XYZ file of C-alpha atoms in Angstrom:
595
model
C -21.390 -38.830 20.391
C -21.466 -39.644 16.673
C -18.199 -37.809 16.254
C -16.150 -40.339 18.256
C -16.898 -43.376 16.037
C -16.253 -41.260 12.943
C -12.872 -40.127 14.306
C -11.947 -43.697 15.209
C -12.735 -44.901 11.673
C -10.908 -41.967 10.080
C -7.772 -42.520 12.181
C -7.907 -46.258 11.466
C -7.949 -45.565 7.736
C -5.016 -43.156 8.113
C -3.106 -45.808 10.040
C -3.792 -48.482 7.407
C -2.704 -46.153 4.609
C 0.506 -45.327 6.471
C 1.302 -48.977 7.177
C 0.494 -50.161 3.656
C 2.713 -47.497 2.134
C 5.599 -47.992 4.561
C 7.335 -50.850 2.603
C 7.364 -48.784 -0.589
C 8.721 -45.748 1.244
C 11.396 -47.913 2.922
C 12.436 -49.125 -0.513
C 12.690 -45.518 -1.702
C 14.549 -44.353 1.419
C 17.897 -45.010 -0.262
C 17.168 -42.269 -2.784
C 16.203 -39.674 -0.195
C 17.424 -36.267 -1.444
C 20.151 -34.389 0.384
C 18.459 -31.121 -0.537
C 14.752 -30.366 -0.786
C 13.544 -27.673 -3.168
C 11.060 -24.917 -2.276
C 9.790 -22.163 -4.560
C 8.948 -18.845 -2.929
C 6.804 -16.623 -5.113
C 4.096 -13.997 -4.765
C 2.692 -13.302 -1.324
C 1.867 -16.570 0.480
C -0.373 -16.155 3.553
C 0.847 -16.492 7.110
C -1.313 -19.563 7.653
C -3.033 -22.083 5.427
C -6.634 -21.206 4.753
C -9.263 -23.917 4.886
C -10.530 -24.675 1.380
C -14.153 -25.583 0.625
C -14.823 -29.217 -0.228
C -16.521 -28.283 -3.461
C -15.506 -25.313 -5.550
C -16.773 -24.150 -8.936
C -13.419 -23.469 -10.554
C -11.129 -20.821 -9.263
C -7.429 -20.240 -9.296
C -4.416 -21.923 -10.774
C -2.955 -24.897 -8.982
C 0.383 -24.173 -7.282
C 3.478 -26.044 -8.365
C 4.573 -28.907 -6.077
C 7.492 -26.874 -4.738
C 5.493 -23.684 -4.089
C 5.397 -22.345 -0.535
C 1.640 -22.042 0.060
C 1.901 -20.500 3.536
C 4.540 -19.641 6.125
C 2.849 -22.090 8.492
C 3.362 -25.141 6.237
C 6.837 -23.944 5.244
C 7.839 -23.770 8.920
C 6.438 -27.248 9.551
C 8.418 -28.627 6.602
C 11.661 -26.988 7.752
C 11.276 -28.341 11.279
C 10.718 -31.862 9.918
C 13.756 -31.622 7.640
C 15.888 -30.241 10.476
C 15.361 -33.518 12.381
C 16.475 -35.709 9.460
C 20.182 -36.483 9.611
C 20.216 -37.478 5.928
C 19.098 -34.027 4.801
C 21.839 -31.451 4.325
C 19.620 -28.484 3.615
C 17.110 -26.805 1.337
C 17.266 -24.950 -1.951
C 14.964 -21.925 -1.904
C 14.080 -20.622 -5.350
C 12.972 -16.976 -5.206
C 10.778 -15.667 -8.000
C 8.457 -12.658 -8.198
C 8.286 -12.183 -4.441
C 5.905 -9.532 -3.077
C 5.985 -9.779 0.717
C 5.374 -6.945 3.170
C 8.322 -6.448 5.475
C 6.542 -8.019 8.460
C 5.964 -11.252 6.556
C 9.501 -11.160 5.211
C 10.818 -10.901 8.777
C 8.723 -13.944 9.755
C 10.158 -15.874 6.799
C 13.727 -14.921 7.695
C 13.132 -16.107 11.269
C 12.121 -19.559 9.945
C 15.285 -19.759 7.833
C 17.447 -18.657 10.774
C 15.897 -21.376 12.965
C 16.637 -23.985 10.276
C 20.235 -22.855 9.927
C 20.658 -22.872 13.704
C 19.809 -26.586 13.608
C 22.949 -27.169 11.551
C 21.303 -27.280 8.116
C 22.231 -25.310 5.025
C 20.044 -22.848 3.147
C 20.937 -22.221 -0.494
C 18.968 -19.585 -2.407
C 18.730 -19.287 -6.181
C 17.012 -16.854 -8.536
C 16.961 -15.696 -12.114
C 15.938 -12.123 -11.353
C 15.555 -10.489 -7.952
C 14.610 -6.951 -6.957
C 15.454 -4.733 -3.992
C 12.629 -6.048 -1.792
C 13.439 -9.706 -2.463
C 17.201 -9.468 -2.076
C 17.226 -9.601 1.774
C 15.434 -12.971 1.496
C 17.869 -14.194 -1.151
C 20.950 -13.238 0.847
C 19.720 -14.635 4.197
C 21.321 -17.967 3.288
C 24.569 -19.890 3.567
C 25.041 -19.616 -0.183
C 23.445 -17.180 -2.658
C 23.241 -18.226 -6.318
C 22.045 -16.497 -9.479
C 21.427 -17.919 -12.931
C 24.225 -16.881 -15.341
C 21.748 -14.825 -17.381
C 20.199 -13.400 -14.213
C 19.815 -9.882 -12.889
C 20.016 -8.278 -9.460
C 17.922 -5.100 -9.426
C 19.378 -3.777 -6.171
C 18.757 -0.037 -6.537
C 17.013 1.080 -3.337
C 13.488 2.478 -3.099
C 11.520 5.125 -4.968
C 8.012 6.507 -4.556
C 6.319 8.806 -7.062
C 4.067 11.618 -5.871
C 1.955 13.317 -8.512
C 0.354 16.777 -8.695
C -2.357 17.177 -11.347
C -3.527 20.694 -10.476
C -1.946 22.540 -13.383
C -2.861 19.833 -15.883
C -6.505 19.800 -14.826
C -6.721 23.584 -15.043
C -5.515 23.447 -18.663
C -8.512 21.341 -19.646
C -10.986 23.478 -17.743
C -11.373 21.384 -14.569
C -11.113 23.175 -11.225
C -10.748 20.830 -8.249
C -12.461 22.300 -5.185
C -11.486 20.574 -1.958
C -11.730 21.509 1.695
C -9.522 19.663 4.141
C -9.106 19.549 7.885
C -5.432 19.131 8.557
C -2.387 20.331 6.657
C -1.026 16.777 6.618
C -4.128 15.392 4.895
C -2.421 15.646 1.535
C -4.630 13.301 -0.527
C -6.538 16.133 -2.296
C -3.228 17.776 -3.253
C -3.084 15.250 -6.071
C -5.802 17.319 -7.764
C -5.374 20.795 -6.318
C -1.628 21.502 -6.317
C 0.556 22.317 -9.325
C 3.550 20.734 -7.556
C 4.130 18.219 -4.787
C 4.071 20.019 -1.434
C 6.885 19.967 1.099
C 4.659 18.170 3.606
C 3.871 15.395 1.129
C 7.537 15.125 0.193
C 8.633 14.881 3.848
C 5.943 12.284 4.596
C 7.032 10.042 1.748
C 10.709 10.554 2.547
C 10.191 9.473 6.171
C 8.884 6.090 4.986
C 11.603 5.716 2.375
C 14.250 6.468 5.023
C 12.915 3.695 7.284
C 12.704 1.142 4.485
C 16.147 2.055 3.174
C 17.720 1.769 6.642
C 16.125 -1.664 7.131
C 17.471 -2.762 3.734
C 21.004 -1.604 4.507
C 20.936 -3.290 7.899
C 19.677 -6.603 6.473
C 22.195 -6.736 3.614
C 25.038 -5.616 5.871
C 24.387 -8.433 8.345
C 23.835 -11.107 5.689
C 26.777 -10.284 3.434
C 29.138 -9.250 6.235
C 29.732 -5.778 4.865
C 29.709 -2.380 6.539
C 26.648 -0.158 6.095
C 28.729 2.289 4.041
C 29.826 -0.520 1.727
C 26.204 -1.616 1.273
C 25.055 1.930 0.488
C 27.815 2.226 -2.119
C 26.789 -1.093 -3.683
C 23.145 -0.018 -3.840
C 24.189 3.192 -5.588
C 26.029 1.136 -8.221
C 23.023 -1.074 -9.062
C 21.390 -2.661 -10.961
C 23.682 -5.613 -11.614
C 24.113 -8.323 -14.174
C 24.789 -11.721 -12.652
C 28.512 -11.394 -13.411
C 28.792 -7.935 -11.822
C 26.795 -9.082 -8.771
C 29.237 -11.936 -8.234
C 32.244 -9.660 -8.687
C 30.787 -7.227 -6.124
C 30.300 -10.012 -3.577
C 26.514 -9.732 -3.611
C 26.089 -13.350 -4.717
C 28.333 -16.359 -4.204
C 28.041 -18.104 -7.541
C 26.419 -18.341 -10.964
C 24.664 -21.650 -11.612
C 22.078 -22.589 -14.216
C 18.995 -24.434 -13.039
C 20.035 -27.647 -14.744
C 23.420 -27.570 -12.956
C 22.011 -27.069 -9.440
C 22.108 -30.813 -8.529
C 25.755 -30.972 -9.582
C 26.603 -27.797 -7.653
C 24.982 -29.161 -4.509
C 26.871 -32.443 -4.770
C 23.829 -34.548 -5.634
C 25.483 -35.749 -8.859
C 28.933 -37.333 -8.995
C 31.368 -35.905 -11.499
C 33.003 -38.205 -14.018
C 36.239 -36.982 -15.523
C 35.611 -33.546 -14.062
C 32.121 -33.120 -15.521
C 28.585 -34.248 -14.854
C 27.338 -37.171 -16.956
C 25.341 -35.924 -19.931
C 22.497 -38.397 -19.449
C 21.965 -37.666 -15.755
C 18.373 -36.687 -14.977
C 18.730 -35.947 -11.274
C 16.331 -33.239 -10.157
C 15.836 -31.314 -6.960
C 12.679 -32.769 -5.484
C 9.996 -30.826 -3.593
C 8.736 -31.678 -0.112
C 6.000 -33.889 -1.504
C 8.558 -36.241 -3.082
C 10.769 -36.149 0.010
C 7.883 -37.493 2.110
C 7.676 -40.486 -0.269
C 11.124 -41.544 0.984
C 10.285 -41.353 4.711
C 8.991 -44.723 5.991
C 6.714 -43.143 8.564
C 6.022 -39.519 7.615
C 3.983 -37.231 9.877
C 0.289 -38.063 9.828
C -2.409 -35.504 10.459
C -4.474 -37.608 12.803
C -8.067 -36.631 13.444
C -7.918 -35.163 16.923
C -10.174 -36.350 19.720
C -10.096 -32.861 21.113
C -10.325 -30.095 18.567
C -7.711 -27.388 18.360
C -8.654 -23.964 19.704
C -9.952 -21.804 16.904
C -9.074 -18.174 16.221
C -11.453 -16.262 13.965
C -9.772 -14.194 11.236
C -11.733 -11.250 9.827
C -9.950 -9.308 7.045
C -10.586 -5.677 6.165
C -8.588 -5.486 2.951
C -8.754 -2.688 0.413
C -10.726 0.535 0.264
C -13.680 0.493 2.660
C -16.941 1.116 0.788
C -20.635 0.746 1.568
C -22.613 -2.106 0.072
C -22.358 -5.856 -0.308
C -20.108 -8.260 -2.162
C -16.330 -8.407 -2.210
C -13.673 -7.677 -4.838
C -10.860 -9.962 -3.832
C -9.068 -7.610 -1.480
C -9.315 -4.410 -3.523
C -12.427 -3.267 -1.687
C -13.760 -4.100 1.760
C -17.525 -3.691 1.673
C -19.253 -2.907 4.936
C -21.757 -5.726 4.434
C -19.076 -8.393 3.949
C -17.018 -7.257 6.956
C -20.053 -6.882 9.245
C -21.337 -10.321 8.295
C -17.892 -11.769 8.904
C -17.687 -10.182 12.347
C -21.145 -11.396 13.317
C -20.418 -14.931 12.111
C -17.161 -14.977 14.073
C -19.013 -13.806 17.171
C -21.611 -16.588 16.779
C -19.016 -19.328 16.302
C -18.698 -20.994 19.709
C -15.407 -22.636 18.738
C -13.762 -19.294 17.929
C -12.391 -18.161 21.270
C -11.068 -14.825 20.014
C -10.974 -12.703 16.847
C -8.063 -11.247 14.896
C -9.200 -8.222 12.871
C -6.656 -7.922 10.067
C -6.691 -4.396 8.615
C -4.955 -3.630 5.332
C -6.736 -0.516 4.108
C -5.770 3.027 3.080
C -9.236 4.221 4.080
C -12.635 4.535 2.492
C -16.174 5.663 3.145
C -16.733 7.118 6.605
C -20.287 5.813 6.858
C -19.060 2.292 6.082
C -16.122 2.491 8.489
C -18.269 3.805 11.338
C -20.754 1.016 10.685
C -17.950 -1.554 10.925
C -16.482 0.160 14.007
C -19.810 -0.110 15.822
C -19.998 -3.851 15.119
C -16.360 -4.386 16.171
C -17.122 -2.653 19.470
C -20.193 -4.842 20.059
C -18.353 -8.047 19.185
C -15.430 -7.062 21.428
C -17.799 -7.147 24.410
C -18.393 -10.851 23.751
C -14.927 -12.034 22.702
C -11.396 -10.625 22.721
C -10.691 -8.758 19.468
C -7.151 -7.804 18.464
C -6.529 -5.597 15.427
C -3.377 -6.373 13.441
C -1.803 -4.286 10.679
C 1.279 -5.165 8.632
C 0.838 -2.986 5.520
C -1.562 -0.014 5.644
C -4.021 0.886 8.392
C -4.875 4.511 7.743
C -7.777 6.936 7.924
C -11.035 4.935 7.849
C -8.945 1.773 8.133
C -7.539 3.052 11.420
C -11.046 4.029 12.550
C -12.223 0.431 12.051
C -9.331 -0.898 14.158
C -10.240 1.342 17.098
C -12.984 -1.032 18.205
C -10.488 -3.779 19.102
C -9.201 -4.389 22.610
C -5.625 -3.775 21.449
C -3.958 -2.576 18.242
C -0.889 -4.479 17.054
C 1.317 -3.211 14.252
C 4.315 -4.374 12.283
C 7.226 -1.935 12.693
C 7.027 -0.544 9.157
C 3.270 -0.542 8.550
C 1.588 2.723 7.492
C -0.630 3.927 10.350
C -2.723 7.006 11.154
C -3.777 9.718 8.691
C -6.458 11.065 11.046
C -7.904 13.942 9.062
C -10.772 14.995 6.819
C -11.175 16.403 3.326
C -14.113 16.990 1.019
C -14.643 18.437 -2.402
C -15.676 18.056 -5.980
C -14.520 18.864 -9.503
C -15.906 21.939 -11.207
C -15.952 21.005 -14.906
C -17.675 24.160 -16.149
C -14.521 25.294 -17.969
C -14.210 21.966 -19.774
C -17.884 21.997 -20.769
C -17.527 25.537 -22.090
C -14.613 24.413 -24.275
C -16.757 21.572 -25.604
C -19.769 23.797 -26.203
C -21.847 22.115 -23.534
C -24.198 24.418 -21.617
C -25.791 23.468 -18.310
C -28.079 25.404 -16.028
C -28.492 24.321 -12.414
C -32.057 24.941 -11.232
C -32.552 24.380 -7.516
C -35.044 24.580 -4.715
C -33.012 24.889 -1.541
C -29.923 26.955 -0.893
C -27.517 23.985 -1.038
C -29.384 21.698 -3.426
C -26.734 22.196 -6.123
C -23.860 21.381 -3.790
C -22.937 18.215 -5.679
C -23.204 19.578 -9.193
C -19.955 19.380 -11.136
C -21.176 21.937 -13.668
C -20.343 24.889 -11.421
C -18.195 25.885 -8.441
C -19.354 26.004 -4.822
C -21.346 29.064 -3.795
C -20.245 30.836 -0.618
C -23.163 29.259 1.262
C -22.368 25.759 -0.009
C -18.700 26.111 0.915
C -19.600 27.302 4.407
C -22.017 24.389 4.880
C -19.385 21.898 3.682
C -16.709 23.373 5.942
C -19.039 22.986 8.923
C -19.760 19.399 7.907
C -16.052 18.613 7.577
C -15.280 20.146 10.970
C -18.021 18.053 12.572
C -16.660 14.876 10.966
C -13.138 15.696 12.078
C -14.250 16.259 15.676
C -16.167 12.972 15.542
C -13.051 11.170 14.285
C -10.979 12.723 17.075
C -13.633 11.609 19.559
C -13.477 7.992 18.377
C -9.686 7.943 18.637
C -9.578 9.716 22.006
C -12.086 7.312 23.538
C -10.324 4.229 22.200
C -6.821 5.398 23.166
C -7.725 6.860 26.557
C -6.581 10.366 25.610
C -8.179 13.783 25.265
C -9.310 15.142 21.909
C -6.688 17.884 22.228
C -3.931 15.289 22.631
C -5.158 13.340 19.599
C -5.513 16.534 17.544
C -1.793 17.170 18.086
C -1.123 13.752 16.478
C -3.795 14.051 13.812
C -4.520 16.548 11.002
C -3.651 13.797 8.515
C -0.210 12.877 9.889
C 0.972 9.447 8.770
C 3.178 7.236 10.949
C 5.130 4.046 10.601
C 4.290 1.341 13.122
C 7.404 2.274 15.093
C 6.434 5.938 15.316
C 2.761 5.107 15.918
C 3.801 3.054 18.948
C 5.816 5.982 20.303
C 2.845 8.295 19.718
C 0.450 5.936 21.493
C -1.653 5.175 18.417
C -0.955 1.429 18.653
C -0.397 -0.777 21.686
C 2.252 -3.282 20.620
C 4.706 -4.016 17.835
C 4.950 -7.595 16.703
C 4.350 -10.250 14.100
C 1.224 -12.003 12.938
C 1.759 -15.159 15.008
C 2.448 -13.140 18.153
C -0.778 -11.198 17.692
C -2.763 -14.409 17.120
C -1.421 -16.100 20.234
C -1.944 -12.990 22.324
C -5.588 -12.830 21.206
C -6.073 -16.437 22.301
C -4.331 -15.758 25.610
C -6.912 -13.053 26.330
C -9.535 -15.787 25.961
C -7.555 -17.865 28.473
C -6.597 -20.477 25.862
C -3.493 -22.438 26.829
C -0.429 -21.896 24.594
C -0.155 -24.422 21.788
C -1.333 -25.157 18.303
C -4.506 -23.563 17.002
C -6.472 -23.292 13.786
C -7.364 -20.135 11.916
C -10.753 -19.767 10.279
C -11.615 -16.858 8.000
C -14.896 -14.973 8.112
C -15.862 -12.375 5.539
C -12.935 -13.305 3.291
C -12.964 -12.184 -0.381
C -15.235 -14.094 -2.729
C -13.547 -15.848 -5.670
C -14.857 -13.373 -8.252
C -17.091 -10.346 -8.574
C -17.289 -7.246 -10.738
C -15.011 -4.429 -9.599
C -16.905 -2.129 -11.946
C -20.114 -2.407 -9.920
C -18.240 -1.336 -6.805
C -16.590 1.557 -8.626
C -19.953 2.674 -9.990
C -21.310 2.678 -6.450
C -18.245 4.545 -5.217
C -18.848 7.217 -7.863
C -21.896 8.478 -5.993
C -21.494 11.133 -3.294
C -20.014 9.520 -0.192
C -17.580 10.079 2.616
C -14.084 8.711 2.088
C -10.978 8.245 4.185
C -7.755 7.999 2.235
C -4.130 7.759 3.247
C -2.072 10.213 1.175
C 0.983 7.990 0.710
C -0.255 4.419 0.838
C -1.034 4.104 -2.858
C 2.456 5.206 -3.817
C 4.149 2.771 -1.445
C 1.942 -0.300 -1.825
C 1.155 -0.333 -5.530
C -2.471 -1.332 -4.832
C -3.795 1.346 -7.187
C -1.801 -0.089 -10.055
C -3.234 -3.550 -9.398
C -6.753 -2.133 -9.249
C -6.355 -0.337 -12.592
C -4.731 -3.341 -14.265
C -7.624 -5.511 -13.107
C -10.036 -3.336 -15.105
C -8.569 -4.799 -18.283
C -10.249 -8.100 -17.409
C -13.716 -6.534 -17.169
C -15.806 -7.228 -20.302
C -17.893 -4.079 -19.864
C -14.985 -1.703 -19.424
C -15.550 0.242 -22.672
C -19.200 0.953 -22.025
C -18.416 1.681 -18.373
C -15.927 4.381 -19.319
C -18.557 6.091 -21.419
C -21.106 5.987 -18.607
C -18.692 6.965 -15.868
C -18.663 10.706 -16.739
C -22.445 10.806 -16.509
C -22.595 9.010 -13.161
C -19.725 10.805 -11.439
C -20.845 13.303 -8.841
C -17.601 14.466 -7.322
C -18.175 15.121 -3.618
C -15.432 13.089 -2.001
C -15.145 13.338 1.767
C -12.453 11.681 3.756
C -11.848 11.355 7.464
């Protein structure tokens, strides 16, 4: 009952603020911009995340023109589309890093805006292959005169360290279940295997075809012409314009003149003109009665959002998306289940795999929570190995068409460093009580008994993994085995194989989850549970991961996503990195198992 008076007071204050500001906005209406500027950079989320009222530091403040989420960008475009005084938007593209599913959602928003009769003009200084489809999905594509178009296609590097490790006296010893579980080949093979090459090539073929199709449609060229242009890249701004890949070369300072927002005098813009392209925030200052976010009498339906982002590891804490600890995910799932306002749960999985014990722990909780509320698993980047195991507990699995899915297989092993220690004059003797007590020692190779015990363990884990998948997908273990052994699929091929239920975008998956809870179609709010903490030590997680554990890794996801590079770069920010490197060799015990 106390809520109603509070809402009435809050809405009254909003009304007074709107009315008091209306005369000033009416006065400014004459200077309403014909074009509104947006800056698209990084990887904005699908929806705006609720921020805490009080925060102890954390993060740089976005620029006024920055797109902070696709949700708010769509709302802004729909508002501008209804304004007859607005001709269009200028979209500045810089350092974009979107997965293809999110890029498709962005392009759909721009297409809707253009369909309303408005113009989209894109501008960039430098743009790469991934960002170019966004840049060219416009009425006019502009580059800065000093700019670059790095349109060269896609490449993925696969590495084989086997020969190099042998030269320094390290013998990788791995046992795998499934020829397509190629992750240990990084250490064991002298060259990249044909299976690994074909796996990577299948993903490159899909991404390349999507690129050619997008550029062909946007620039009105044949697929053959687009392929030829890609083969001639990269381009300077002048060459890109000559090839018809961009429409014009305009410096940032000349954009208002180019868009007709400055009148020419004697064929040139006045030197003292200070007209700028204003962001959405300034546009709203020229609208007498802008949209007001009234406090609702009836709350929006809430969808709980539980992310599983990064390598899945046991333990607590969170490393900002690089690791998904079992404790953080389990707590998030339980909190979402307790929240009476959350009618359903979207389990967002972006993981190449991780520790089997952690993933099975999460899977068990997902299954329990799914008995209380509808749970939909959604994947738009990587959902492989242990990541795929976690998703199996959901009622349905949704995937973006080009996500990495599957990798159902097992491997285990360690590094025998006896050769290296001999070179260094280090002598170790393993003294045991128990036939397999020295299994984890990296100072010698496996004995025949240890290898046999490990092979039996791996087979048991593989059969368990098959059992989880077969039960969740309504198939037999034999049918799943034919799809497993480490095979990796795109979302499209995973749908054909029956490993996912539906292909679609993030918003579609969210609304479908709510429909299962019998929530009427309409607006809803998204609340995160178990999301990454602002800051924690990655080194502590890596030290924990160095102990013997069971891991699930996708063999190609690191190459395609670049997550490993980000993880390694982040180590440079750790103050204890030097001492950690010294201690790491002493703490490493190399049994690494992966379903």
